[in-house]
């Protein structure tokens, strides 16, 4: 299975600050169709996860442009600019290139 | 509006079986892959398997650790996704979610507890 190593495990930030979360995969996530199926999800407290970003950098509808994704091959980053209170929760990366699909271990974002 | 509503969870004894359902609405069900994902309490989500869409013959793929015990199927008339779970173990205790594709839309989840 592809191992997704996500860091840091937790972050505590003040409103308005920017943060970055890293996700590294044990194999390249470039698929045979040349797309890279790396997603970022947010699980707010008590809620189902919600996808924010797909294919590394594409924002899902309704996701604020404070969120951005970047990276390639095996190294990916989620950046949140100007953190807001509603951003708290656990962020997961999820690879959809290689079966079985696998999640990172999560990054818990807390607001100071 | 896309809606996914899981049902069928509950308490089951080790070795028992359970069938989860996921009622889908708001989209053309046969056009989409559907997945099951579970999340043990306080832990990371875990992808269990997928059933492809009509164009891809409704074929299935599974996480190896559940292959042979879990079966994903779909009723394309009633727009319901199923997860049949057999020979359940304590480590299968989790919230079970259905998703459209891989993660854009999720249900609210249903709790399965395997305990004597």
GROMACS .gro file of C-alpha atoms in nm:
model
  228
    1UNK     CA    1   0.000   0.000   0.000
    2UNK     CA    2   0.108   0.359  -0.060
    3UNK     CA    3   0.204   0.519   0.270
    4UNK     CA    4   0.107   0.883   0.309
    5UNK     CA    5   0.324   1.063   0.564
    6UNK     CA    6   0.158   1.380   0.682
    7UNK     CA    7   0.323   1.647   0.897
    8UNK     CA    8   0.291   1.811   1.138
    9UNK     CA    9   0.043   1.610   1.344
   10UNK     CA   10  -0.092   1.930   1.496
   11UNK     CA   11  -0.079   2.306   1.455
   12UNK     CA   12  -0.193   2.595   1.672
   13UNK     CA   13  -0.231   2.923   1.489
   14UNK     CA   14  -0.380   3.265   1.542
   15UNK     CA   15  -0.655   3.399   1.323
   16UNK     CA   16  -0.507   3.566   1.019
   17UNK     CA   17  -0.186   3.364   1.015
   18UNK     CA   18  -0.087   3.127   0.736
   19UNK     CA   19  -0.005   2.760   0.774
   20UNK     CA   20   0.128   2.478   0.558
   21UNK     CA   21   0.074   2.104   0.589
   22UNK     CA   22   0.299   1.851   0.417
   23UNK     CA   23   0.206   1.515   0.272
   24UNK     CA   24   0.466   1.280   0.127
   25UNK     CA   25   0.383   0.956  -0.049
   26UNK     CA   26   0.593   0.640  -0.061
   27UNK     CA   27   0.540   0.617  -0.438
   28UNK     CA   28   0.485   0.866  -0.716
   29UNK     CA   29   0.117   0.958  -0.742
   30UNK     CA   30   0.131   1.026  -1.116
   31UNK     CA   31  -0.125   0.793  -1.272
   32UNK     CA   32  -0.109   0.622  -1.611
   33UNK     CA   33  -0.335   0.896  -1.749
   34UNK     CA   34  -0.073   1.155  -1.636
   35UNK     CA   35  -0.304   1.298  -1.371
   36UNK     CA   36  -0.202   1.309  -1.004
   37UNK     CA   37  -0.484   1.203  -0.775
   38UNK     CA   38  -0.395   1.375  -0.450
   39UNK     CA   39  -0.680   1.518  -0.247
   40UNK     CA   40  -0.703   1.728   0.068
   41UNK     CA   41  -0.997   1.695   0.305
   42UNK     CA   42  -1.107   1.875   0.621
   43UNK     CA   43  -1.300   1.706   0.899
   44UNK     CA   44  -1.455   1.971   1.120
   45UNK     CA   45  -1.542   1.861   1.476
   46UNK     CA   46  -1.834   1.619   1.480
   47UNK     CA   47  -1.875   1.629   1.103
   48UNK     CA   48  -1.810   1.406   0.804
   49UNK     CA   49  -1.493   1.487   0.612
   50UNK     CA   50  -1.525   1.737   0.330
   51UNK     CA   51  -1.303   1.750   0.024
   52UNK     CA   52  -1.131   2.083  -0.034
   53UNK     CA   53  -0.883   2.012  -0.311
   54UNK     CA   54  -0.849   1.744  -0.578
   55UNK     CA   55  -0.575   1.660  -0.826
   56UNK     CA   56  -0.317   1.843  -0.616
   57UNK     CA   57  -0.434   2.198  -0.669
   58UNK     CA   58  -0.793   2.217  -0.794
   59UNK     CA   59  -1.034   2.375  -0.547
   60UNK     CA   60  -1.375   2.220  -0.503
   61UNK     CA   61  -1.673   2.447  -0.555
   62UNK     CA   62  -1.734   2.682  -0.265
   63UNK     CA   63  -1.388   2.638  -0.112
   64UNK     CA   64  -1.234   2.976  -0.030
   65UNK     CA   65  -0.927   3.071  -0.230
   66UNK     CA   66  -0.739   3.104   0.100
   67UNK     CA   67  -0.679   2.733   0.047
   68UNK     CA   68  -0.421   2.622  -0.207
   69UNK     CA   69  -0.251   2.299  -0.295
   70UNK     CA   70   0.079   2.236  -0.463
   71UNK     CA   71   0.333   1.967  -0.528
   72UNK     CA   72   0.414   1.683  -0.761
   73UNK     CA   73   0.521   1.321  -0.775
   74UNK     CA   74   0.563   1.232  -0.406
   75UNK     CA   75   0.567   1.568  -0.226
   76UNK     CA   76   0.257   1.778  -0.165
   77UNK     CA   77   0.158   2.081   0.041
   78UNK     CA   78  -0.167   2.236   0.156
   79UNK     CA   79  -0.144   2.604   0.242
   80UNK     CA   80  -0.406   2.802   0.427
   81UNK     CA   81  -0.361   3.176   0.404
   82UNK     CA   82  -0.529   3.404   0.658
   83UNK     CA   83  -0.666   3.127   0.880
   84UNK     CA   84  -1.022   3.178   1.002
   85UNK     CA   85  -1.200   3.023   1.300
   86UNK     CA   86  -1.406   2.797   1.073
   87UNK     CA   87  -1.084   2.632   0.948
   88UNK     CA   88  -1.030   2.435   1.267
   89UNK     CA   89  -1.044   2.058   1.245
   90UNK     CA   90  -0.836   1.773   1.111
   91UNK     CA   91  -0.689   1.790   0.763
   92UNK     CA   92  -0.616   1.470   0.571
   93UNK     CA   93  -0.443   1.401   0.245
   94UNK     CA   94  -0.584   1.113   0.042
   95UNK     CA   95  -0.426   0.948  -0.261
   96UNK     CA   96  -0.653   0.811  -0.531
   97UNK     CA   97  -0.390   0.690  -0.776
   98UNK     CA   98  -0.293   0.347  -0.643
   99UNK     CA   99  -0.529   0.083  -0.505
  100UNK     CA  100  -0.600   0.059  -0.220
  101UNK     CA  101  -0.650   0.433  -0.177
  102UNK     CA  102  -0.486   0.561   0.140
  103UNK     CA  103  -0.508   0.854   0.378
  104UNK     CA  104  -0.244   1.050   0.562
  105UNK     CA  105  -0.257   1.035   0.941
  106UNK     CA  106  -0.405   1.382   0.972
  107UNK     CA  107  -0.308   1.727   1.095
  108UNK     CA  108  -0.516   1.880   1.371
  109UNK     CA  109  -0.549   2.255   1.332
  110UNK     CA  110  -0.633   2.449   1.646
  111UNK     CA  111  -0.701   2.819   1.674
  112UNK     CA  112  -0.508   3.009   1.941
  113UNK     CA  113  -2.871   1.872  -0.415
  114UNK     CA  114  -2.658   1.562  -0.369
  115UNK     CA  115  -2.763   1.358  -0.067
  116UNK     CA  116  -2.621   1.036   0.074
  117UNK     CA  117  -2.793   0.872   0.369
  118UNK     CA  118  -2.645   0.565   0.535
  119UNK     CA  119  -2.844   0.322   0.746
  120UNK     CA  120  -2.821  -0.025   0.891
  121UNK     CA  121  -2.557   0.024   1.156
  122UNK     CA  122  -2.572  -0.098   1.513
  123UNK     CA  123  -2.431  -0.343   1.762
  124UNK     CA  124  -2.330  -0.687   1.634
  125UNK     CA  125  -2.147  -0.974   1.797
  126UNK     CA  126  -1.805  -1.088   1.676
  127UNK     CA  127  -1.848  -1.327   1.386
  128UNK     CA  128  -2.180  -1.173   1.291
  129UNK     CA  129  -2.295  -1.000   0.976
  130UNK     CA  130  -2.444  -0.663   0.891
  131UNK     CA  131  -2.558  -0.494   0.572
  132UNK     CA  132  -2.526  -0.119   0.541
  133UNK     CA  133  -2.727   0.083   0.293
  134UNK     CA  134  -2.665   0.424   0.143
  135UNK     CA  135  -2.959   0.596  -0.025
  136UNK     CA  136  -2.840   0.837  -0.292
  137UNK     CA  137  -3.030   1.126  -0.447
  138UNK     CA  138  -2.972   1.446  -0.639
  139UNK     CA  139  -2.758   1.297  -0.915
  140UNK     CA  140  -2.763   1.028  -1.183
  141UNK     CA  141  -2.656   0.734  -0.970
  142UNK     CA  142  -2.539   0.511  -1.253
  143UNK     CA  143  -2.292   0.775  -1.376
  144UNK     CA  144  -2.077   0.765  -1.065
  145UNK     CA  145  -1.830   0.546  -0.883
  146UNK     CA  146  -1.934   0.496  -0.520
  147UNK     CA  147  -1.703   0.417  -0.229
  148UNK     CA  148  -1.723   0.302   0.131
  149UNK     CA  149  -1.486   0.455   0.384
  150UNK     CA  150  -1.475   0.387   0.758
  151UNK     CA  151  -1.330   0.573   1.051
  152UNK     CA  152  -1.265   0.407   1.387
  153UNK     CA  153  -1.345   0.645   1.675
  154UNK     CA  154  -1.069   0.904   1.706
  155UNK     CA  155  -0.866   0.754   1.422
  156UNK     CA  156  -0.784   0.815   1.057
  157UNK     CA  157  -1.034   0.726   0.785
  158UNK     CA  158  -0.974   0.407   0.592
  159UNK     CA  159  -1.089   0.341   0.236
  160UNK     CA  160  -1.265   0.004   0.207
  161UNK     CA  161  -1.363  -0.029  -0.154
  162UNK     CA  162  -1.530   0.111  -0.463
  163UNK     CA  163  -1.791   0.006  -0.713
  164UNK     CA  164  -1.753   0.162  -1.055
  165UNK     CA  165  -2.019   0.322  -1.269
  166UNK     CA  166  -2.227   0.183  -1.554
  167UNK     CA  167  -1.971   0.280  -1.816
  168UNK     CA  168  -1.717   0.067  -1.632
  169UNK     CA  169  -1.939  -0.230  -1.575
  170UNK     CA  170  -2.006  -0.179  -1.203
  171UNK     CA  171  -1.685  -0.364  -1.120
  172UNK     CA  172  -1.546  -0.355  -0.768
  173UNK     CA  173  -1.215  -0.311  -0.589
  174UNK     CA  174  -1.143  -0.371  -0.220
  175UNK     CA  175  -0.886  -0.302   0.045
  176UNK     CA  176  -0.706  -0.636   0.081
  177UNK     CA  177  -0.778  -0.663   0.454
  178UNK     CA  178  -1.154  -0.672   0.393
  179UNK     CA  179  -1.163  -0.853   0.059
  180UNK     CA  180  -1.359  -1.173   0.093
  181UNK     CA  181  -1.542  -1.053   0.406
  182UNK     CA  182  -1.697  -0.731   0.269
  183UNK     CA  183  -1.898  -0.699  -0.052
  184UNK     CA  184  -2.005  -0.377  -0.220
  185UNK     CA  185  -2.309  -0.378  -0.446
  186UNK     CA  186  -2.557  -0.131  -0.582
  187UNK     CA  187  -2.925  -0.119  -0.677
  188UNK     CA  188  -2.930   0.109  -0.977
  189UNK     CA  189  -3.311   0.125  -0.987
  190UNK     CA  190  -3.361   0.238  -0.629
  191UNK     CA  191  -3.028   0.428  -0.619
  192UNK     CA  192  -2.896   0.244  -0.315
  193UNK     CA  193  -2.539   0.144  -0.239
  194UNK     CA  194  -2.478  -0.153  -0.012
  195UNK     CA  195  -2.196  -0.286   0.203
  196UNK     CA  196  -2.239  -0.644   0.315
  197UNK     CA  197  -2.005  -0.720   0.604
  198UNK     CA  198  -1.948  -1.077   0.722
  199UNK     CA  199  -1.737  -1.239   0.993
  200UNK     CA  200  -1.716  -0.909   1.178
  201UNK     CA  201  -1.435  -0.844   1.425
  202UNK     CA  202  -1.386  -0.595   1.706
  203UNK     CA  203  -1.148  -0.398   1.484
  204UNK     CA  204  -1.431  -0.338   1.236
  205UNK     CA  205  -1.589  -0.102   1.492
  206UNK     CA  206  -1.610   0.234   1.318
  207UNK     CA  207  -1.827   0.498   1.161
  208UNK     CA  208  -1.899   0.387   0.806
  209UNK     CA  209  -1.943   0.646   0.532
  210UNK     CA  210  -2.051   0.617   0.173
  211UNK     CA  211  -1.906   0.868  -0.070
  212UNK     CA  212  -1.968   0.963  -0.429
  213UNK     CA  213  -1.649   0.904  -0.615
  214UNK     CA  214  -1.353   0.957  -0.383
  215UNK     CA  215  -1.456   1.211  -0.128
  216UNK     CA  216  -1.643   1.500  -0.285
  217UNK     CA  217  -1.973   1.405  -0.126
  218UNK     CA  218  -2.010   1.210   0.199
  219UNK     CA  219  -2.300   1.078   0.394
  220UNK     CA  220  -2.339   1.155   0.763
  221UNK     CA  221  -2.204   0.811   0.852
  222UNK     CA  222  -2.343   0.520   1.047
  223UNK     CA  223  -2.188   0.361   1.355
  224UNK     CA  224  -2.106  -0.008   1.361
  225UNK     CA  225  -1.999  -0.160   1.692
  226UNK     CA  226  -1.869  -0.516   1.706
  227UNK     CA  227  -1.875  -0.640   2.061
  228UNK     CA  228  -2.004  -0.927   2.274
   0.00000   0.00000   0.00000
